[in-house]
Amino acid sequence: MSTNVSSENGGKTANTDGNSSVGDLNQPLRYSPAEIEPKWQARWDADASLYAAEGHGIGEKGLGKPKYYCLEMLPYPSGQLHMGHVRNYAIGDALARHMWMRGYNVLHPMGWDAFGLPAENAALKNGVPPREWTLGNVAAMKKQMRRMGLSYDWSNEVTTCLPDYYRWNQWFFLKMFEKGLAYRKKSKVNWCPECQTVLANEQVIGGRCWRHEDTVVEQRDLTQWFLRITKYADELLEGLDKLEGWPEKVRTMQRNWIGRSEGAHVDFAVAGRDCDDTDATAGPSTRATRLAQDDTSSFQTVKKITVFTTRVDTIFGATSVQLAPEHAVAKMFALEDDALRVKIEGLLAEQQKARESDALGAIEKHGVNTGRFAVNPFNGERVPIWVANYILADYGTGAIMSVPAHDERDFEFAQKYGLKVRRVIVPADVTDEEPALPYLAEDDAVLIGSGSWSGLGCVAAQEKMAAFAKAKGFGTPTVTYRLKDWGVSRQRYWGTPIPMVYCDSCSPDEPMPVAESELPILLPEQIDITQTNGSPLGRVAEFVNAKCPKCGGKARRETDTMDTFVDSSWYFYRYTDAKNSGAPFDSDKANYWFPIDQYIGGVEHAILHLIYSRFWTKVMRDLGMIRNDEPAERLFTQGMVIKDGAKMSKSKGNVVSPDLMIERYGADATRMYALFAAPPDRDLEWQEEGVAGISRFLGKVYRLTTKFAGAARTTNGGSRKGSAEEQVLLRKLHQTIAKITQDFDGRWHFNTSISSIMILVNEITANEAAIDAGEISPAVVSEVLRGLILLLASFAPFFAAEMWEQIGGEGVVFRTAWPVADAELARENEIEIPVQVNGKLVTVVKVPFGSSEVVVKAAALADEKVKARIEGKTVAKVIVVPGKLVNLVVK
RNA sequence: GCCGGGAUGGCGGAACUGGCAGACGCAGCGGACUCAAAAUCCGCCGAGGGCAACCUCGUGGGGGUUCGAUUCCCCCUCCCGGCACCA
């Protein structure tokens, strides 16, 4: 193809400047992304097998090559790519193309996390059906992605809102139900009044909805579906230690989220009223029993309070028992005592208020004395029972033993209310001063005043005392988690219908799974989703009415839909076999590709998506579908894109549109800038002038390449020896190859990769006159230009394709093997050695590469500046670091 | 409060295992080309002093280890992110 065709009239492009040099053969042609990029995009679309990173499965073309699964997190189809996406995909695409050139069979797929609330909101606002709105957005974003030149394998595209995908959500749900991993329970749930639906714990951030920062989440009692993620709590925790390719930050966040703590349950018997302790283990008073009768709960049976503690070794220091205001025993006491009830209700009201102002953590500790007592089973001591606002109802048992001497919060509380403080732990080293209270140490501490346990080390005591409690039947060693089962029910329309029915005649409250053969349970379209309480599907008769799988009679369908995080928990498995209509995927295919070699996305998914998908992987493994324990070998979390010091957001009005950047500077310059402006793991400040700089750089490469294309076409390079200028160019080329290869293998600091390419280009520019004069052979020019273009291929693919064609490169540039750095050519002949005197730089001496210590030292001492500096002084010591520096210590 | 990450020119950043601080780019300044401008090309560009060769200081602050510290150790300040009464 003629080089002139694409660029002859560059004047009408984005870089328009009234270029008047058309037809002037001495004037190099101008870089015009507006012409180059659409041209190559059209070719790539026409021949995906050559240009897309279409992974080839087992038994296909990929055989014999090692596999590489490169994955970026799938986007929500909002309709517009933002800079965060651009950055994410620029990183992933550079890697995919690089691994491709390194000879791997690369899978690099893309899809759409297409269920969710915005589609419903758009429907309500504009009257467009959610499906239509969503698929329209998918088309728009796919167009943007193509425009960016991303190498996705569209033959395995996944769209989660389509029945061929979500039917498998339903299928998994049935499997989990079968295994007891999906269950229904009535519970207090987080309700977002704005979304009109429940939220998982993970979706509540600081008491507010993850999608609506201004909306306080309410607590409601609802019967909901849960997935038993807690069954895998230990494995999810232990697995983190093995995920060495994951950022420490993400692993720490998940550890904290799982929140495992080892401890013990200990039963404190509830004593009778006031001083009536004749029967400490007797049931509550008859009055309580009577009052409780109109309540269906089991107050009558409450004879004890089970506390959870991680420090059972301090139990002799327990001077009260503290209950959460919601605790059943607190409720029981409240029924007996109106004054107490008012106070407890006061605590609850205050909690609710604090939650609304997002000040739950800052609330001052206080509580009420119930006037009742509990009995410490270890020493028989009666201690008062309090209800306190700092006790969490949903952690542990909602009740604690308060040990003021050895717990900060208990200490603060005891000080406020004048409760007893009794020290039962002291440092093992008796020479130490008695430490101030509260004293928290356990490793080097021993028990005192603890009966027969006194003298034991804390850690040993914890184990022995818990075992003792178990033997005596008033306690047990236990493990508590912060992690809760995953509530997946949503009272929304635009999600996967939960494949369950309830039969009116068999058992109205007993869910029954639909038969697998009935899947998919289709989400009805064209329905009214006007926002009111409850599930929109509940008002669609055709949907609700079903047949009972047991008796064949009338049954009602479950009308809640699944949390959209279900969709994204396993989508990357579907990529390996996206068209399979008989199973979620073929196990052999998944086992070939998994685990994902590199997963790339934002750190905001550190908890939600990344813990759910780890859970799902373990479930699928236990179903025998896959072999891997974890979804991804390596995880990379890129930094945010910042503008004017703040994260880009509509509300701040600092959004930079990728479309605008592409229009002005081209996709290549835009994505290359996203890699150049900062290391990928750090936040990136978007500066348009920087994009312009990259565009100028590409223009320079364009000018040089087109100018010397003729030389490059005549030979394939291969020149190894030559003039000094030739050697300088080849050396710089091979140094750059080595540097970039290293960057991809290691730190991914593509900002320095690109900078090294710029240095190479500056070197070519510096030798431009020599090339013009024919002092550098075409073979060398060819080798350098070919290498340069191959190095650029991962970062600026449209540009590289065009340049490759211009220099007459064979085949597809991305299918060309990655160049291998020649260490011999890369080596410097002469190196500069800094010479210091007493650690301060004095001069730099040149010595041949590989000079011995003696030679380097002699060169340093022979230097005039050095001589002047040490004149009249004694050289006490000479430090020579071969290849690095010389330091003279003088006195 | 706890856990991460960070602080280097006017700006983004570089210096990978302790060895020439400021690579590369942006912005700025000066020059060439041009009737002029744009584009392009060349030069300068941490601070202070000096006509100059050069000298002194300098990687958030204080101390330490070392021939030598942006890098390692101790203490402190500030910024960003996450978690936050988890017993």
mmCIF file with all atom_site columns, C-alpha atoms in Angstrom, chain A residues 696-829:
data_model
loop_
_atom_site.group_PDB
_atom_site.id
_atom_site.type_symbol
_atom_site.label_atom_id
_atom_site.label_alt_id
_atom_site.label_comp_id
_atom_site.label_asym_id
_atom_site.label_entity_id
_atom_site.label_seq_id
_atom_site.pdbx_PDB_ins_code
_atom_site.Cartn_x
_atom_site.Cartn_y
_atom_site.Cartn_z
_atom_site.occupancy
_atom_site.B_iso_or_equiv
_atom_site.pdbx_formal_charge
_atom_site.auth_seq_id
_atom_site.auth_comp_id
_atom_site.auth_asym_id
_atom_site.auth_atom_id
_atom_site.pdbx_PDB_model_num
ATOM 1   C CA . ARG A 1 696 ? 3.991  15.237  19.326 1.00 0.00 ? 696 ARG A CA 1
ATOM 2   C CA . PHE A 1 697 ? 6.200  12.281  20.135 1.00 0.00 ? 697 PHE A CA 1
ATOM 3   C CA . LEU A 1 698 ? 4.239  9.996   17.807 1.00 0.00 ? 698 LEU A CA 1
ATOM 4   C CA . GLY A 1 699 ? 4.448  12.709  15.169 1.00 0.00 ? 699 GLY A CA 1
ATOM 5   C CA . LYS A 1 700 ? 8.221  12.684  15.498 1.00 0.00 ? 700 LYS A CA 1
ATOM 6   C CA . VAL A 1 701 ? 8.347  8.919   15.119 1.00 0.00 ? 701 VAL A CA 1
ATOM 7   C CA . TYR A 1 702 ? 6.017  9.190   12.155 1.00 0.00 ? 702 TYR A CA 1
ATOM 8   C CA . ARG A 1 703 ? 8.255  11.726  10.454 1.00 0.00 ? 703 ARG A CA 1
ATOM 9   C CA . LEU A 1 704 ? 11.421 9.696   11.024 1.00 0.00 ? 704 LEU A CA 1
ATOM 10  C CA . THR A 1 705 ? 9.851  6.422   10.011 1.00 0.00 ? 705 THR A CA 1
ATOM 11  C CA . THR A 1 706 ? 8.291  7.682   6.819  1.00 0.00 ? 706 THR A CA 1
ATOM 12  C CA . LYS A 1 707 ? 11.483 9.529   5.961  1.00 0.00 ? 707 LYS A CA 1
ATOM 13  C CA . PHE A 1 708 ? 13.648 6.447   6.334  1.00 0.00 ? 708 PHE A CA 1
ATOM 14  C CA . ALA A 1 709 ? 11.075 3.872   5.262  1.00 0.00 ? 709 ALA A CA 1
ATOM 15  C CA . GLY A 1 710 ? 12.907 3.421   1.988  1.00 0.00 ? 710 GLY A CA 1
ATOM 16  C CA . ALA A 1 711 ? 16.089 2.363   3.755  1.00 0.00 ? 711 ALA A CA 1
ATOM 17  C CA . ALA A 1 712 ? 14.151 0.082   6.023  1.00 0.00 ? 712 ALA A CA 1
ATOM 18  C CA . ARG A 1 713 ? 12.433 -1.609  3.116  1.00 0.00 ? 713 ARG A CA 1
ATOM 19  C CA . THR A 1 714 ? 15.612 -2.624  1.384  1.00 0.00 ? 714 THR A CA 1
ATOM 20  C CA . THR A 1 715 ? 16.891 -4.850  4.145  1.00 0.00 ? 715 THR A CA 1
ATOM 21  C CA . ASN A 1 716 ? 15.721 -6.720  7.181  1.00 0.00 ? 716 ASN A CA 1
ATOM 22  C CA . GLY A 1 717 ? 18.536 -5.531  9.367  1.00 0.00 ? 717 GLY A CA 1
ATOM 23  C CA . GLY A 1 718 ? 20.904 -7.967  10.914 1.00 0.00 ? 718 GLY A CA 1
ATOM 24  C CA . SER A 1 719 ? 23.879 -5.635  10.898 1.00 0.00 ? 719 SER A CA 1
ATOM 25  C CA . ARG A 1 720 ? 26.099 -6.308  13.889 1.00 0.00 ? 720 ARG A CA 1
ATOM 26  C CA . LYS A 1 721 ? 29.267 -4.403  13.288 1.00 0.00 ? 721 LYS A CA 1
ATOM 27  C CA . GLY A 1 722 ? 29.863 -0.966  11.983 1.00 0.00 ? 722 GLY A CA 1
ATOM 28  C CA . SER A 1 723 ? 30.793 2.627   12.603 1.00 0.00 ? 723 SER A CA 1
ATOM 29  C CA . ALA A 1 724 ? 30.651 4.228   16.020 1.00 0.00 ? 724 ALA A CA 1
ATOM 30  C CA . GLU A 1 725 ? 27.353 5.950   15.156 1.00 0.00 ? 725 GLU A CA 1
ATOM 31  C CA . GLU A 1 726 ? 25.903 2.650   14.014 1.00 0.00 ? 726 GLU A CA 1
ATOM 32  C CA . GLN A 1 727 ? 26.958 1.015   17.242 1.00 0.00 ? 727 GLN A CA 1
ATOM 33  C CA . VAL A 1 728 ? 25.465 3.806   19.310 1.00 0.00 ? 728 VAL A CA 1
ATOM 34  C CA . LEU A 1 729 ? 22.092 3.358   17.638 1.00 0.00 ? 729 LEU A CA 1
ATOM 35  C CA . LEU A 1 730 ? 22.111 -0.422  17.918 1.00 0.00 ? 730 LEU A CA 1
ATOM 36  C CA . ARG A 1 731 ? 23.234 -0.195  21.529 1.00 0.00 ? 731 ARG A CA 1
ATOM 37  C CA . LYS A 1 732 ? 20.404 2.137   22.435 1.00 0.00 ? 732 LYS A CA 1
ATOM 38  C CA . LEU A 1 733 ? 17.911 -0.096  20.642 1.00 0.00 ? 733 LEU A CA 1
ATOM 39  C CA . HIS A 1 734 ? 18.975 -3.191  22.496 1.00 0.00 ? 734 HIS A CA 1
ATOM 40  C CA . GLN A 1 735 ? 19.120 -1.392  25.813 1.00 0.00 ? 735 GLN A CA 1
ATOM 41  C CA . THR A 1 736 ? 15.549 -0.260  25.234 1.00 0.00 ? 736 THR A CA 1
ATOM 42  C CA . ILE A 1 737 ? 14.408 -3.770  24.331 1.00 0.00 ? 737 ILE A CA 1
ATOM 43  C CA . ALA A 1 738 ? 15.975 -5.110  27.510 1.00 0.00 ? 738 ALA A CA 1
ATOM 44  C CA . LYS A 1 739 ? 14.436 -2.369  29.613 1.00 0.00 ? 739 LYS A CA 1
ATOM 45  C CA . ILE A 1 740 ? 10.897 -2.849  28.314 1.00 0.00 ? 740 ILE A CA 1
ATOM 46  C CA . THR A 1 741 ? 11.060 -6.625  28.492 1.00 0.00 ? 741 THR A CA 1
ATOM 47  C CA . GLN A 1 742 ? 12.068 -6.216  32.102 1.00 0.00 ? 742 GLN A CA 1
ATOM 48  C CA . ASP A 1 743 ? 9.218  -3.771  32.787 1.00 0.00 ? 743 ASP A CA 1
ATOM 49  C CA . PHE A 1 744 ? 6.640  -6.228  31.491 1.00 0.00 ? 744 PHE A CA 1
ATOM 50  C CA . ASP A 1 745 ? 8.159  -9.075  33.470 1.00 0.00 ? 745 ASP A CA 1
ATOM 51  C CA . GLY A 1 746 ? 8.417  -7.089  36.655 1.00 0.00 ? 746 GLY A CA 1
ATOM 52  C CA . ARG A 1 747 ? 7.104  -3.849  37.972 1.00 0.00 ? 747 ARG A CA 1
ATOM 53  C CA . TRP A 1 748 ? 4.849  -2.767  35.119 1.00 0.00 ? 748 TRP A CA 1
ATOM 54  C CA . HIS A 1 749 ? 6.216  0.748   35.281 1.00 0.00 ? 749 HIS A CA 1
ATOM 55  C CA . PHE A 1 750 ? 5.142  1.505   31.744 1.00 0.00 ? 750 PHE A CA 1
ATOM 56  C CA . ASN A 1 751 ? 5.790  5.185   32.341 1.00 0.00 ? 751 ASN A CA 1
ATOM 57  C CA . THR A 1 752 ? 9.496  4.364   32.274 1.00 0.00 ? 752 THR A CA 1
ATOM 58  C CA . SER A 1 753 ? 9.049  1.950   29.365 1.00 0.00 ? 753 SER A CA 1
ATOM 59  C CA . ILE A 1 754 ? 7.613  4.736   27.273 1.00 0.00 ? 754 ILE A CA 1
ATOM 60  C CA . SER A 1 755 ? 10.247 7.164   28.472 1.00 0.00 ? 755 SER A CA 1
ATOM 61  C CA . SER A 1 756 ? 12.941 4.748   27.323 1.00 0.00 ? 756 SER A CA 1
ATOM 62  C CA . ILE A 1 757 ? 11.337 4.603   23.861 1.00 0.00 ? 757 ILE A CA 1
ATOM 63  C CA . MET A 1 758 ? 11.473 8.404   23.781 1.00 0.00 ? 758 MET A CA 1
ATOM 64  C CA . ILE A 1 759 ? 15.163 8.262   24.615 1.00 0.00 ? 759 ILE A CA 1
ATOM 65  C CA . LEU A 1 760 ? 15.691 5.851   21.748 1.00 0.00 ? 760 LEU A CA 1
ATOM 66  C CA . VAL A 1 761 ? 13.860 8.192   19.395 1.00 0.00 ? 761 VAL A CA 1
ATOM 67  C CA . ASN A 1 762 ? 15.931 11.141  20.646 1.00 0.00 ? 762 ASN A CA 1
ATOM 68  C CA . GLU A 1 763 ? 19.012 9.113   19.811 1.00 0.00 ? 763 GLU A CA 1
ATOM 69  C CA . ILE A 1 764 ? 17.745 8.496   16.296 1.00 0.00 ? 764 ILE A CA 1
ATOM 70  C CA . THR A 1 765 ? 17.009 12.213  15.911 1.00 0.00 ? 765 THR A CA 1
ATOM 71  C CA . ALA A 1 766 ? 20.517 13.052  17.079 1.00 0.00 ? 766 ALA A CA 1
ATOM 72  C CA . ASN A 1 767 ? 21.870 10.805  14.327 1.00 0.00 ? 767 ASN A CA 1
ATOM 73  C CA . GLU A 1 768 ? 19.462 11.991  11.671 1.00 0.00 ? 768 GLU A CA 1
ATOM 74  C CA . ALA A 1 769 ? 22.130 13.927  9.781  1.00 0.00 ? 769 ALA A CA 1
ATOM 75  C CA . ALA A 1 770 ? 24.391 10.900  9.774  1.00 0.00 ? 770 ALA A CA 1
ATOM 76  C CA . ILE A 1 771 ? 21.608 8.760   8.319  1.00 0.00 ? 771 ILE A CA 1
ATOM 77  C CA . ASP A 1 772 ? 20.909 11.448  5.718  1.00 0.00 ? 772 ASP A CA 1
ATOM 78  C CA . ALA A 1 773 ? 24.575 11.438  4.822  1.00 0.00 ? 773 ALA A CA 1
ATOM 79  C CA . GLY A 1 774 ? 24.575 7.695   4.384  1.00 0.00 ? 774 GLY A CA 1
ATOM 80  C CA . GLU A 1 775 ? 26.993 7.198   7.250  1.00 0.00 ? 775 GLU A CA 1
ATOM 81  C CA . ILE A 1 776 ? 24.674 4.703   8.799  1.00 0.00 ? 776 ILE A CA 1
ATOM 82  C CA . SER A 1 777 ? 23.866 1.695   6.719  1.00 0.00 ? 777 SER A CA 1
ATOM 83  C CA . PRO A 1 778 ? 20.298 0.885   5.660  1.00 0.00 ? 778 PRO A CA 1
ATOM 84  C CA . ALA A 1 779 ? 20.660 -2.406  7.519  1.00 0.00 ? 779 ALA A CA 1
ATOM 85  C CA . VAL A 1 780 ? 21.147 -0.577  10.817 1.00 0.00 ? 780 VAL A CA 1
ATOM 86  C CA . VAL A 1 781 ? 18.403 1.929   10.064 1.00 0.00 ? 781 VAL A CA 1
ATOM 87  C CA . SER A 1 782 ? 16.110 -0.965  9.269  1.00 0.00 ? 782 SER A CA 1
ATOM 88  C CA . GLU A 1 783 ? 16.887 -2.869  12.438 1.00 0.00 ? 783 GLU A CA 1
ATOM 89  C CA . VAL A 1 784 ? 16.381 0.183   14.608 1.00 0.00 ? 784 VAL A CA 1
ATOM 90  C CA . LEU A 1 785 ? 13.101 1.209   12.989 1.00 0.00 ? 785 LEU A CA 1
ATOM 91  C CA . ARG A 1 786 ? 11.715 -2.324  13.073 1.00 0.00 ? 786 ARG A CA 1
ATOM 92  C CA . GLY A 1 787 ? 12.638 -2.659  16.707 1.00 0.00 ? 787 GLY A CA 1
ATOM 93  C CA . LEU A 1 788 ? 11.159 0.712   17.563 1.00 0.00 ? 788 LEU A CA 1
ATOM 94  C CA . ILE A 1 789 ? 7.839  -0.171  15.975 1.00 0.00 ? 789 ILE A CA 1
ATOM 95  C CA . LEU A 1 790 ? 7.685  -3.549  17.689 1.00 0.00 ? 790 LEU A CA 1
ATOM 96  C CA . LEU A 1 791 ? 8.325  -1.852  21.031 1.00 0.00 ? 791 LEU A CA 1
ATOM 97  C CA . LEU A 1 792 ? 5.496  0.589   20.355 1.00 0.00 ? 792 LEU A CA 1
ATOM 98  C CA . ALA A 1 793 ? 3.027  -2.103  19.307 1.00 0.00 ? 793 ALA A CA 1
ATOM 99  C CA . SER A 1 794 ? 1.755  -2.782  22.839 1.00 0.00 ? 794 SER A CA 1
ATOM 100 C CA . PHE A 1 795 ? 1.233  0.872   23.647 1.00 0.00 ? 795 PHE A CA 1
ATOM 101 C CA . ALA A 1 796 ? 0.103  2.482   20.388 1.00 0.00 ? 796 ALA A CA 1
ATOM 102 C CA . PRO A 1 797 ? -1.327 -0.355  18.276 1.00 0.00 ? 797 PRO A CA 1
ATOM 103 C CA . PHE A 1 798 ? -2.938 1.617   15.433 1.00 0.00 ? 798 PHE A CA 1
ATOM 104 C CA . PHE A 1 799 ? 0.221  3.624   15.024 1.00 0.00 ? 799 PHE A CA 1
ATOM 105 C CA . ALA A 1 800 ? 2.464  0.567   15.095 1.00 0.00 ? 800 ALA A CA 1
ATOM 106 C CA . ALA A 1 801 ? 0.330  -1.211  12.497 1.00 0.00 ? 801 ALA A CA 1
ATOM 107 C CA . GLU A 1 802 ? 0.574  1.775   10.167 1.00 0.00 ? 802 GLU A CA 1
ATOM 108 C CA . MET A 1 803 ? 4.308  2.208   10.639 1.00 0.00 ? 803 MET A CA 1
ATOM 109 C CA . TRP A 1 804 ? 4.895  -1.495  10.179 1.00 0.00 ? 804 TRP A CA 1
ATOM 110 C CA . GLU A 1 805 ? 3.149  -1.324  6.865  1.00 0.00 ? 805 GLU A CA 1
ATOM 111 C CA . GLN A 1 806 ? 5.099  1.765   5.829  1.00 0.00 ? 806 GLN A CA 1
ATOM 112 C CA . ILE A 1 807 ? 8.441  0.112   6.368  1.00 0.00 ? 807 ILE A CA 1
ATOM 113 C CA . GLY A 1 808 ? 7.253  -2.963  4.536  1.00 0.00 ? 808 GLY A CA 1
ATOM 114 C CA . GLY A 1 809 ? 7.153  -5.204  7.601  1.00 0.00 ? 809 GLY A CA 1
ATOM 115 C CA . GLU A 1 810 ? 5.956  -8.689  6.905  1.00 0.00 ? 810 GLU A CA 1
ATOM 116 C CA . GLY A 1 811 ? 2.606  -9.866  8.185  1.00 0.00 ? 811 GLY A CA 1
ATOM 117 C CA . VAL A 1 812 ? 0.856  -8.444  11.206 1.00 0.00 ? 812 VAL A CA 1
ATOM 118 C CA . VAL A 1 813 ? 3.029  -6.478  13.591 1.00 0.00 ? 813 VAL A CA 1
ATOM 119 C CA . PHE A 1 814 ? 1.271  -7.963  16.639 1.00 0.00 ? 814 PHE A CA 1
ATOM 120 C CA . ARG A 1 815 ? 1.950  -11.462 15.399 1.00 0.00 ? 815 ARG A CA 1
ATOM 121 C CA . THR A 1 816 ? 5.640  -10.725 15.056 1.00 0.00 ? 816 THR A CA 1
ATOM 122 C CA . ALA A 1 817 ? 7.896  -12.161 17.727 1.00 0.00 ? 817 ALA A CA 1
ATOM 123 C CA . TRP A 1 818 ? 8.945  -9.813  20.477 1.00 0.00 ? 818 TRP A CA 1
ATOM 124 C CA . PRO A 1 819 ? 12.550 -8.733  19.823 1.00 0.00 ? 819 PRO A CA 1
ATOM 125 C CA . VAL A 1 820 ? 15.239 -10.282 21.955 1.00 0.00 ? 820 VAL A CA 1
ATOM 126 C CA . ALA A 1 821 ? 17.765 -7.939  23.519 1.00 0.00 ? 821 ALA A CA 1
ATOM 127 C CA . ASP A 1 822 ? 21.327 -8.694  22.452 1.00 0.00 ? 822 ASP A CA 1
ATOM 128 C CA . ALA A 1 823 ? 23.422 -8.195  25.571 1.00 0.00 ? 823 ALA A CA 1
ATOM 129 C CA . GLU A 1 824 ? 26.598 -7.874  23.509 1.00 0.00 ? 824 GLU A CA 1
ATOM 130 C CA . LEU A 1 825 ? 25.174 -5.054  21.386 1.00 0.00 ? 825 LEU A CA 1
ATOM 131 C CA . ALA A 1 826 ? 23.610 -3.375  24.385 1.00 0.00 ? 826 ALA A CA 1
ATOM 132 C CA . ARG A 1 827 ? 26.857 -3.169  26.265 1.00 0.00 ? 827 ARG A CA 1
ATOM 133 C CA . GLU A 1 828 ? 28.592 0.177   26.617 1.00 0.00 ? 828 GLU A CA 1
ATOM 134 C CA . ASN A 1 829 ? 32.216 0.358   25.401 1.00 0.00 ? 829 ASN A CA 1
#
